[in-house]
């Protein structure tokens, strides 16, 4: 592990045909109609898939997972009403929500996103403690010298703190996370432990 660079906030959006304006309403509808709602994902084992599985577990609802080969076909079918909802990155779905083609209900990070400050988090709207971070980090091969790892860490921090990058991140629904190599390593171990039960219960695996 070298550095965890950014957390990319996901947003929960539904097709307009879904009779829910809020997360509590979505949960109530899903509970009243078990197995009726379908949630799309970019593929088995992706962040969008695991977010849906965690939502199912925490909300106590039964939804059907529909995996696609990437975000584009998943969102295309959602726009067509072939599926009911998706957890996806902001740039891929917010324009459709603003155009009225989809309905954004909440973001799924720890705090509200600067890209959509009016949207509540799932945690504050209905499920306290619900949090999914789609993070991006930089790794080097095992055995890379500590000096090289530290130099790469410092260079990435310098670049990420540049005005150009800082101006772009909120547009992408992302925020910079500056970690030391040790902090990033501890974070990865914690993520594996946190997600293992969800992966096991869902049978998720990378395609």
PDB file of C-alpha atoms in Angstrom:
ATOM      1  CA  UNK A   1       0.000   0.000   0.000  1.00  0.00           C
ATOM      2  CA  UNK A   2       1.227   3.491  -0.964  1.00  0.00           C
ATOM      3  CA  UNK A   3      -1.713   5.851  -0.517  1.00  0.00           C
ATOM      4  CA  UNK A   4      -5.494   5.960  -0.530  1.00  0.00           C
ATOM      5  CA  UNK A   5      -6.144   8.772  -2.948  1.00  0.00           C
ATOM      6  CA  UNK A   6      -9.871   9.471  -3.149  1.00  0.00           C
ATOM      7  CA  UNK A   7     -13.267   8.374  -1.900  1.00  0.00           C
ATOM      8  CA  UNK A   8     -15.887   8.516  -4.649  1.00  0.00           C
ATOM      9  CA  UNK A   9     -19.403   9.078  -3.379  1.00  0.00           C
ATOM     10  CA  UNK A  10     -22.177   6.933  -4.802  1.00  0.00           C
ATOM     11  CA  UNK A  11     -25.796   7.991  -5.070  1.00  0.00           C
ATOM     12  CA  UNK A  12     -28.928   5.873  -4.824  1.00  0.00           C
ATOM     13  CA  UNK A  13     -31.238   6.603  -7.748  1.00  0.00           C
ATOM     14  CA  UNK A  14     -34.526   5.013  -8.748  1.00  0.00           C
ATOM     15  CA  UNK A  15     -36.550   4.925 -11.934  1.00  0.00           C
ATOM     16  CA  UNK A  16     -39.500   7.371 -11.817  1.00  0.00           C
ATOM     17  CA  UNK A  17     -41.902   4.427 -11.901  1.00  0.00           C
ATOM     18  CA  UNK A  18     -40.805   3.459  -8.389  1.00  0.00           C
ATOM     19  CA  UNK A  19     -43.331   4.994  -5.949  1.00  0.00           C
ATOM     20  CA  UNK A  20     -40.761   6.363  -3.510  1.00  0.00           C
ATOM     21  CA  UNK A  21     -39.611   9.930  -2.978  1.00  0.00           C
ATOM     22  CA  UNK A  22     -37.374   9.143   0.010  1.00  0.00           C
ATOM     23  CA  UNK A  23     -35.276   6.277   1.338  1.00  0.00           C
ATOM     24  CA  UNK A  24     -37.834   5.381   4.055  1.00  0.00           C
ATOM     25  CA  UNK A  25     -40.527   5.216   1.381  1.00  0.00           C
ATOM     26  CA  UNK A  26     -38.305   2.986  -0.756  1.00  0.00           C
ATOM     27  CA  UNK A  27     -37.704   0.636   2.171  1.00  0.00           C
ATOM     28  CA  UNK A  28     -41.418   0.529   3.000  1.00  0.00           C
ATOM     29  CA  UNK A  29     -42.300  -0.272  -0.616  1.00  0.00           C
ATOM     30  CA  UNK A  30     -39.627  -2.969  -0.847  1.00  0.00           C
ATOM     31  CA  UNK A  31     -40.833  -4.587   2.384  1.00  0.00           C
ATOM     32  CA  UNK A  32     -44.421  -4.572   1.152  1.00  0.00           C
ATOM     33  CA  UNK A  33     -43.378  -6.042  -2.205  1.00  0.00           C
ATOM     34  CA  UNK A  34     -40.613  -8.607  -1.550  1.00  0.00           C
ATOM     35  CA  UNK A  35     -38.707  -9.589  -4.663  1.00  0.00           C
ATOM     36  CA  UNK A  36     -40.448  -7.000  -6.852  1.00  0.00           C
ATOM     37  CA  UNK A  37     -37.660  -4.419  -6.971  1.00  0.00           C
ATOM     38  CA  UNK A  38     -34.567  -5.066  -9.068  1.00  0.00           C
ATOM     39  CA  UNK A  39     -31.287  -3.299  -8.511  1.00  0.00           C
ATOM     40  CA  UNK A  40     -28.759  -3.006 -11.306  1.00  0.00           C
ATOM     41  CA  UNK A  41     -25.002  -3.078 -10.853  1.00  0.00           C
ATOM     42  CA  UNK A  42     -21.881  -2.701 -12.956  1.00  0.00           C
ATOM     43  CA  UNK A  43     -21.161  -6.394 -12.382  1.00  0.00           C
ATOM     44  CA  UNK A  44     -20.782  -9.111  -9.774  1.00  0.00           C
ATOM     45  CA  UNK A  45     -18.558  -8.049  -6.911  1.00  0.00           C
ATOM     46  CA  UNK A  46     -18.439  -4.379  -7.899  1.00  0.00           C
ATOM     47  CA  UNK A  47     -19.045  -1.537  -5.449  1.00  0.00           C
ATOM     48  CA  UNK A  48     -22.526  -0.987  -6.860  1.00  0.00           C
ATOM     49  CA  UNK A  49     -23.354  -4.662  -6.277  1.00  0.00           C
ATOM     50  CA  UNK A  50     -22.031  -4.771  -2.715  1.00  0.00           C
ATOM     51  CA  UNK A  51     -23.763  -1.498  -1.863  1.00  0.00           C
ATOM     52  CA  UNK A  52     -27.054  -3.052  -2.912  1.00  0.00           C
ATOM     53  CA  UNK A  53     -26.387  -6.200  -0.908  1.00  0.00           C
ATOM     54  CA  UNK A  54     -25.533  -4.174   2.191  1.00  0.00           C
ATOM     55  CA  UNK A  55     -28.692  -2.108   1.709  1.00  0.00           C
ATOM     56  CA  UNK A  56     -30.762  -5.287   1.500  1.00  0.00           C
ATOM     57  CA  UNK A  57     -29.242  -6.607   4.723  1.00  0.00           C
ATOM     58  CA  UNK A  58     -29.479  -3.386   6.716  1.00  0.00           C
ATOM     59  CA  UNK A  59     -32.989  -2.495   5.509  1.00  0.00           C
ATOM     60  CA  UNK A  60     -34.314  -6.040   5.762  1.00  0.00           C
ATOM     61  CA  UNK A  61     -35.645  -6.072   2.220  1.00  0.00           C
ATOM     62  CA  UNK A  62     -35.651  -8.566  -0.630  1.00  0.00           C
ATOM     63  CA  UNK A  63     -34.484  -7.125  -3.949  1.00  0.00           C
ATOM     64  CA  UNK A  64     -33.263  -8.948  -7.049  1.00  0.00           C
ATOM     65  CA  UNK A  65     -29.730  -8.208  -8.243  1.00  0.00           C
ATOM     66  CA  UNK A  66     -29.258  -7.707 -11.991  1.00  0.00           C
ATOM     67  CA  UNK A  67     -25.551  -7.547 -12.893  1.00  0.00           C
ATOM     68  CA  UNK A  68     -24.341  -5.881 -16.086  1.00  0.00           C
ATOM     69  CA  UNK A  69     -20.986  -5.653 -17.786  1.00  0.00           C
ATOM     70  CA  UNK A  70     -20.251  -2.089 -16.759  1.00  0.00           C
ATOM     71  CA  UNK A  71     -22.090   1.089 -15.759  1.00  0.00           C
ATOM     72  CA  UNK A  72     -23.214   2.111 -19.246  1.00  0.00           C
ATOM     73  CA  UNK A  73     -25.517  -0.856 -19.987  1.00  0.00           C
ATOM     74  CA  UNK A  74     -26.730  -0.883 -16.371  1.00  0.00           C
ATOM     75  CA  UNK A  75     -27.788   2.754 -16.482  1.00  0.00           C
ATOM     76  CA  UNK A  76     -29.174   2.410 -20.013  1.00  0.00           C
ATOM     77  CA  UNK A  77     -31.571  -0.307 -18.857  1.00  0.00           C
ATOM     78  CA  UNK A  78     -32.445   1.641 -15.709  1.00  0.00           C
ATOM     79  CA  UNK A  79     -33.387   4.650 -17.841  1.00  0.00           C
ATOM     80  CA  UNK A  80     -35.580   2.355 -19.917  1.00  0.00           C
ATOM     81  CA  UNK A  81     -37.315   1.063 -16.795  1.00  0.00           C
ATOM     82  CA  UNK A  82     -35.928  -2.446 -17.124  1.00  0.00           C
ATOM     83  CA  UNK A  83     -34.624  -2.226 -13.548  1.00  0.00           C
ATOM     84  CA  UNK A  84     -35.792  -0.211 -10.547  1.00  0.00           C
ATOM     85  CA  UNK A  85     -32.692   1.314  -8.985  1.00  0.00           C
ATOM     86  CA  UNK A  86     -28.923   1.486  -8.838  1.00  0.00           C
ATOM     87  CA  UNK A  87     -26.109   2.706  -6.606  1.00  0.00           C
ATOM     88  CA  UNK A  88     -23.786   4.547  -8.988  1.00  0.00           C
ATOM     89  CA  UNK A  89     -21.183   7.293  -9.170  1.00  0.00           C
ATOM     90  CA  UNK A  90     -22.547  10.822  -9.293  1.00  0.00           C
ATOM     91  CA  UNK A  91     -21.302  11.856 -12.763  1.00  0.00           C
ATOM     92  CA  UNK A  92     -23.022   8.835 -14.333  1.00  0.00           C
ATOM     93  CA  UNK A  93     -26.497   9.403 -12.879  1.00  0.00           C
ATOM     94  CA  UNK A  94     -26.954  12.939 -11.523  1.00  0.00           C
ATOM     95  CA  UNK A  95     -27.398  14.492 -15.005  1.00  0.00           C
ATOM     96  CA  UNK A  96     -30.255  12.040 -15.613  1.00  0.00           C
ATOM     97  CA  UNK A  97     -31.763  12.902 -12.226  1.00  0.00           C
ATOM     98  CA  UNK A  98     -31.584  16.620 -12.995  1.00  0.00           C
ATOM     99  CA  UNK A  99     -33.306  15.926 -16.315  1.00  0.00           C
ATOM    100  CA  UNK A 100     -36.120  14.081 -14.537  1.00  0.00           C
ATOM    101  CA  UNK A 101     -35.270  10.724 -16.072  1.00  0.00           C
ATOM    102  CA  UNK A 102     -34.196   9.258 -12.721  1.00  0.00           C
ATOM    103  CA  UNK A 103     -34.886  10.202  -9.107  1.00  0.00           C
ATOM    104  CA  UNK A 104     -31.993  10.662  -6.685  1.00  0.00           C
ATOM    105  CA  UNK A 105     -32.840   9.663  -3.120  1.00  0.00           C
ATOM    106  CA  UNK A 106     -29.580   9.758  -1.172  1.00  0.00           C
ATOM    107  CA  UNK A 107     -25.832   9.439  -1.204  1.00  0.00           C
ATOM    108  CA  UNK A 108     -24.170   6.546   0.592  1.00  0.00           C
ATOM    109  CA  UNK A 109     -21.006   8.029   2.069  1.00  0.00           C
ATOM    110  CA  UNK A 110     -20.383   9.058   5.662  1.00  0.00           C
ATOM    111  CA  UNK A 111     -21.276  12.686   4.987  1.00  0.00           C
ATOM    112  CA  UNK A 112     -23.202  14.601   2.356  1.00  0.00           C
ATOM    113  CA  UNK A 113     -21.424  15.263  -0.909  1.00  0.00           C
ATOM    114  CA  UNK A 114     -20.345  18.726  -2.007  1.00  0.00           C
ATOM    115  CA  UNK A 115     -21.586  17.778  -5.485  1.00  0.00           C
ATOM    116  CA  UNK A 116     -25.147  17.280  -4.190  1.00  0.00           C
ATOM    117  CA  UNK A 117     -25.450  18.963  -0.770  1.00  0.00           C
ATOM    118  CA  UNK A 118     -29.249  18.798  -0.751  1.00  0.00           C
ATOM    119  CA  UNK A 119     -29.238  14.999  -0.879  1.00  0.00           C
ATOM    120  CA  UNK A 120     -29.227  13.288   2.527  1.00  0.00           C
ATOM    121  CA  UNK A 121     -27.085  10.267   3.189  1.00  0.00           C
ATOM    122  CA  UNK A 122     -28.763   6.889   3.566  1.00  0.00           C
ATOM    123  CA  UNK A 123     -27.433   6.919   7.124  1.00  0.00           C
ATOM    124  CA  UNK A 124     -29.237  10.105   8.108  1.00  0.00           C
ATOM    125  CA  UNK A 125     -32.349   9.336   6.073  1.00  0.00           C
ATOM    126  CA  UNK A 126     -33.124   5.841   7.289  1.00  0.00           C
ATOM    127  CA  UNK A 127     -30.256   3.506   8.227  1.00  0.00           C
ATOM    128  CA  UNK A 128     -27.877   4.967  10.851  1.00  0.00           C
ATOM    129  CA  UNK A 129     -24.305   3.878  10.272  1.00  0.00           C
ATOM    130  CA  UNK A 130     -24.894   2.819   6.654  1.00  0.00           C
ATOM    131  CA  UNK A 131     -21.784   3.796   4.723  1.00  0.00           C
ATOM    132  CA  UNK A 132     -20.165   2.622   1.513  1.00  0.00           C
ATOM    133  CA  UNK A 133     -16.931   4.187   0.327  1.00  0.00           C
ATOM    134  CA  UNK A 134     -15.846   3.489  -3.207  1.00  0.00           C
ATOM    135  CA  UNK A 135     -12.182   4.272  -2.678  1.00  0.00           C
ATOM    136  CA  UNK A 136      -9.226   4.412  -5.000  1.00  0.00           C
ATOM    137  CA  UNK A 137      -5.692   3.732  -3.883  1.00  0.00           C
ATOM    138  CA  UNK A 138      -2.198   3.185  -5.193  1.00  0.00           C
ATOM    139  CA  UNK A 139      -0.224   0.003  -4.563  1.00  0.00           C
ATOM    140  CA  UNK A 140       3.262  -1.202  -5.477  1.00  0.00           C
ATOM    141  CA  UNK A 141       4.555  -4.775  -5.802  1.00  0.00           C
ATOM    142  CA  UNK A 142       5.401  -6.507  -2.534  1.00  0.00           C
ATOM    143  CA  UNK A 143       9.011  -5.916  -1.614  1.00  0.00           C
ATOM    144  CA  UNK A 144       9.207  -2.399  -3.021  1.00  0.00           C
ATOM    145  CA  UNK A 145      11.699  -0.445  -0.920  1.00  0.00           C
ATOM    146  CA  UNK A 146      10.235   1.833   1.798  1.00  0.00           C
ATOM    147  CA  UNK A 147      12.132   4.776   0.289  1.00  0.00           C
ATOM    148  CA  UNK A 148      10.359   4.398  -3.048  1.00  0.00           C
ATOM    149  CA  UNK A 149       6.999   3.923  -1.343  1.00  0.00           C
ATOM    150  CA  UNK A 150       7.478   7.091   0.699  1.00  0.00           C
ATOM    151  CA  UNK A 151       8.584   9.093  -2.334  1.00  0.00           C
ATOM    152  CA  UNK A 152       5.557   7.958  -4.342  1.00  0.00           C
ATOM    153  CA  UNK A 153       3.302   8.831  -1.418  1.00  0.00           C
ATOM    154  CA  UNK A 154       4.739  12.348  -1.192  1.00  0.00           C
ATOM    155  CA  UNK A 155       4.467  12.932  -4.943  1.00  0.00           C
ATOM    156  CA  UNK A 156       0.847  11.811  -5.074  1.00  0.00           C
ATOM    157  CA  UNK A 157      -0.026  14.088  -2.145  1.00  0.00           C
ATOM    158  CA  UNK A 158       1.634  17.012  -3.916  1.00  0.00           C
ATOM    159  CA  UNK A 159      -0.258  16.367  -7.136  1.00  0.00           C
ATOM    160  CA  UNK A 160      -3.627  15.751  -5.452  1.00  0.00           C
ATOM    161  CA  UNK A 161      -3.333  19.019  -3.516  1.00  0.00           C
ATOM    162  CA  UNK A 162      -2.765  21.051  -6.651  1.00  0.00           C
ATOM    163  CA  UNK A 163      -5.498  23.632  -7.393  1.00  0.00           C
ATOM    164  CA  UNK A 164      -6.399  21.914 -10.659  1.00  0.00           C
ATOM    165  CA  UNK A 165      -7.086  18.559  -9.013  1.00  0.00           C
ATOM    166  CA  UNK A 166      -8.827  20.082  -6.002  1.00  0.00           C
ATOM    167  CA  UNK A 167     -11.173  21.999  -8.289  1.00  0.00           C
ATOM    168  CA  UNK A 168     -12.058  18.874 -10.248  1.00  0.00           C
ATOM    169  CA  UNK A 169     -12.728  16.441  -7.404  1.00  0.00           C
ATOM    170  CA  UNK A 170     -16.108  17.838  -6.211  1.00  0.00           C
ATOM    171  CA  UNK A 171     -17.411  17.719  -9.780  1.00  0.00           C
ATOM    172  CA  UNK A 172     -16.714  13.992  -9.781  1.00  0.00           C
ATOM    173  CA  UNK A 173     -18.331  13.511  -6.373  1.00  0.00           C
ATOM    174  CA  UNK A 174     -14.910  12.677  -4.926  1.00  0.00           C
ATOM    175  CA  UNK A 175     -12.748  13.885  -2.073  1.00  0.00           C
ATOM    176  CA  UNK A 176      -9.027  13.556  -1.503  1.00  0.00           C
ATOM    177  CA  UNK A 177      -7.914  11.273   1.310  1.00  0.00           C
ATOM    178  CA  UNK A 178      -4.249  11.697   2.209  1.00  0.00           C
ATOM    179  CA  UNK A 179      -2.987   8.634   4.055  1.00  0.00           C
ATOM    180  CA  UNK A 180       0.410   7.302   4.965  1.00  0.00           C
ATOM    181  CA  UNK A 181       1.298   3.863   3.582  1.00  0.00           C
ATOM    182  CA  UNK A 182       0.716   2.388   7.037  1.00  0.00           C
ATOM    183  CA  UNK A 183      -2.680   4.018   7.418  1.00  0.00           C
ATOM    184  CA  UNK A 184      -3.710   2.781   3.996  1.00  0.00           C
ATOM    185  CA  UNK A 185      -2.613  -0.753   4.831  1.00  0.00           C
ATOM    186  CA  UNK A 186      -4.657  -0.724   8.042  1.00  0.00           C
ATOM    187  CA  UNK A 187      -7.643   0.644   6.126  1.00  0.00           C
ATOM    188  CA  UNK A 188      -7.498  -2.174   3.563  1.00  0.00           C
ATOM    189  CA  UNK A 189      -7.417  -4.798   6.324  1.00  0.00           C
ATOM    190  CA  UNK A 190     -10.443  -3.184   7.964  1.00  0.00           C
ATOM    191  CA  UNK A 191     -12.311  -3.080   4.652  1.00  0.00           C
ATOM    192  CA  UNK A 192     -11.690  -6.790   4.070  1.00  0.00           C
ATOM    193  CA  UNK A 193     -13.031  -7.585   7.548  1.00  0.00           C
ATOM    194  CA  UNK A 194     -16.064  -5.303   7.149  1.00  0.00           C
ATOM    195  CA  UNK A 195     -17.124  -6.618   3.763  1.00  0.00           C
ATOM    196  CA  UNK A 196     -16.360 -10.318   4.225  1.00  0.00           C
ATOM    197  CA  UNK A 197     -19.774 -11.120   5.798  1.00  0.00           C
ATOM    198  CA  UNK A 198     -21.631  -9.253   3.042  1.00  0.00           C
ATOM    199  CA  UNK A 199     -19.667 -10.991   0.306  1.00  0.00           C
ATOM    200  CA  UNK A 200     -20.190 -14.387   1.902  1.00  0.00           C
ATOM    201  CA  UNK A 201     -23.924 -13.890   2.453  1.00  0.00           C
ATOM    202  CA  UNK A 202     -24.512 -12.645  -1.100  1.00  0.00           C
ATOM    203  CA  UNK A 203     -22.251 -15.117  -2.863  1.00  0.00           C
ATOM    204  CA  UNK A 204     -20.642 -12.199  -4.692  1.00  0.00           C
ATOM    205  CA  UNK A 205     -17.467 -12.819  -6.638  1.00  0.00           C
ATOM    206  CA  UNK A 206     -15.509 -10.812  -9.159  1.00  0.00           C
ATOM    207  CA  UNK A 207     -16.381 -11.624 -12.774  1.00  0.00           C
TER     208      UNK A 207
END
